[in-house]
Amino acid sequence: MKLSKTVANLLLVFVTILWGSTYIFNKMVVNAGMQSGTINAVRGAMCVAGGIILFHRQLSQATRFDIKVGLIVGLVNFCGYYLRTLGLQSTTPAKSSFITVTYVILTPLILWIFWHERPQLKIIFAIPLSLAGMAILTGITGSSWSLQSGDLITFFSAFFWALQIIIFGKYASRASSPWIIITLIGVVQVVCGTPLALTTERASLGHIQWLQALLPLAIIAVVITFAARGIQIRAQKYTDATSASLILMSESFFATIISVILGYDQLSPRLVIGGLLIIMANVIMQFNFRSSKLIVQD
């Protein structure tokens, strides 16, 4: 069924709200006593189960290229998700969401260093804005220097999200089906997360509040990973790149609003100013000064 542009954009807003809520659900799981390795293992198992049930036909037709790309992007995704979840143990969902979106700035830098693709001059303006926003947001500009370890860990996770965007754009788009890639990401989550859960996190397993953790984790694995991605792919067929880019970039905004409403963050001037500077940096990275249009980086 063909969608109107208005309906497609509304669906993308819904997807963006779901992506923003991920930080809150992750925080709920962490607060239930589940650590990063265990989270990834359980989340991955749910994704694999969902992939087999819903997309078994596509999986049966997977090529060697599909498997190779899926496993590589799965490893990158695991590192990014593991570090971001680990960072949430000592930072807030709003700060995590704002710091995470710096992947838009890091993406062209990684392309420059490893693929020798020269970045555009606009990065000169975007990077200082992003760094200033992070400095204000994390509190290192204050006299108390309240930079938390979770803030730095989250920033490191942004490197892997940037790398994931590059791999998706250069290689995963050539896969037979996106659902094969998503399912293989789940496989890597299980393979990498299980050893961590059974070794470094073994002592914490008995203290996990499983009933409190499983529901938000199931929402992350099934609803946000599969449903939201499927809706996004369909909706972007019926809208323009400018609208899609502007809508999807508001993920951190929705994450902050939800976090403030649920009491994980307080709406402070530092949160607002720091977040706005990071968003401005990302808008600059999306803006094509030659054609005066916003472009989608991924």
GROMACS .gro file of N, CA and C in nm, residues 246 249 278-287 294:
model
   39
  246LEU      N    1   1.575   1.550   0.896
  246LEU     CA    2   1.538   1.639   1.007
  246LEU      C    3   1.461   1.563   1.115
  249MET      N    4   1.696   1.305   1.309
  249MET     CA    5   1.797   1.369   1.392
  249MET      C    6   1.742   1.414   1.527
  278ILE      N    7   2.514   2.060   2.049
  278ILE     CA    8   2.541   1.933   1.980
  278ILE      C    9   2.445   1.916   1.863
  279ILE      N   10   2.318   1.952   1.882
  279ILE     CA   11   2.222   1.942   1.773
  279ILE      C   12   2.259   2.037   1.659
  280MET      N   13   2.304   2.160   1.694
  280MET     CA   14   2.347   2.255   1.592
  280MET      C   15   2.465   2.200   1.512
  281ALA      N   16   2.557   2.135   1.580
  281ALA     CA   17   2.672   2.074   1.511
  281ALA      C   18   2.626   1.967   1.414
  282ASN      N   19   2.528   1.888   1.455
  282ASN     CA   20   2.477   1.784   1.368
  282ASN      C   21   2.398   1.840   1.251
  283VAL      N   22   2.326   1.951   1.273
  283VAL     CA   23   2.254   2.016   1.164
  283VAL      C   24   2.353   2.068   1.059
  284ILE      N   25   2.465   2.125   1.106
  284ILE     CA   26   2.568   2.173   1.013
  284ILE      C   27   2.621   2.057   0.929
  285MET      N   28   2.642   1.942   0.993
  285MET     CA   29   2.693   1.827   0.919
  285MET      C   30   2.592   1.775   0.818
  286GLN      N   31   2.463   1.797   0.842
  286GLN     CA   32   2.360   1.751   0.751
  286GLN      C   33   2.336   1.850   0.638
  287PHE      N   34   2.382   1.973   0.653
  287PHE     CA   35   2.348   2.079   0.559
  287PHE      C   36   2.444   2.081   0.442
  294LEU      N   37   1.928   1.992   0.312
  294LEU     CA   38   1.975   1.897   0.411
  294LEU      C   39   1.988   1.761   0.345
   0.00000   0.00000   0.00000
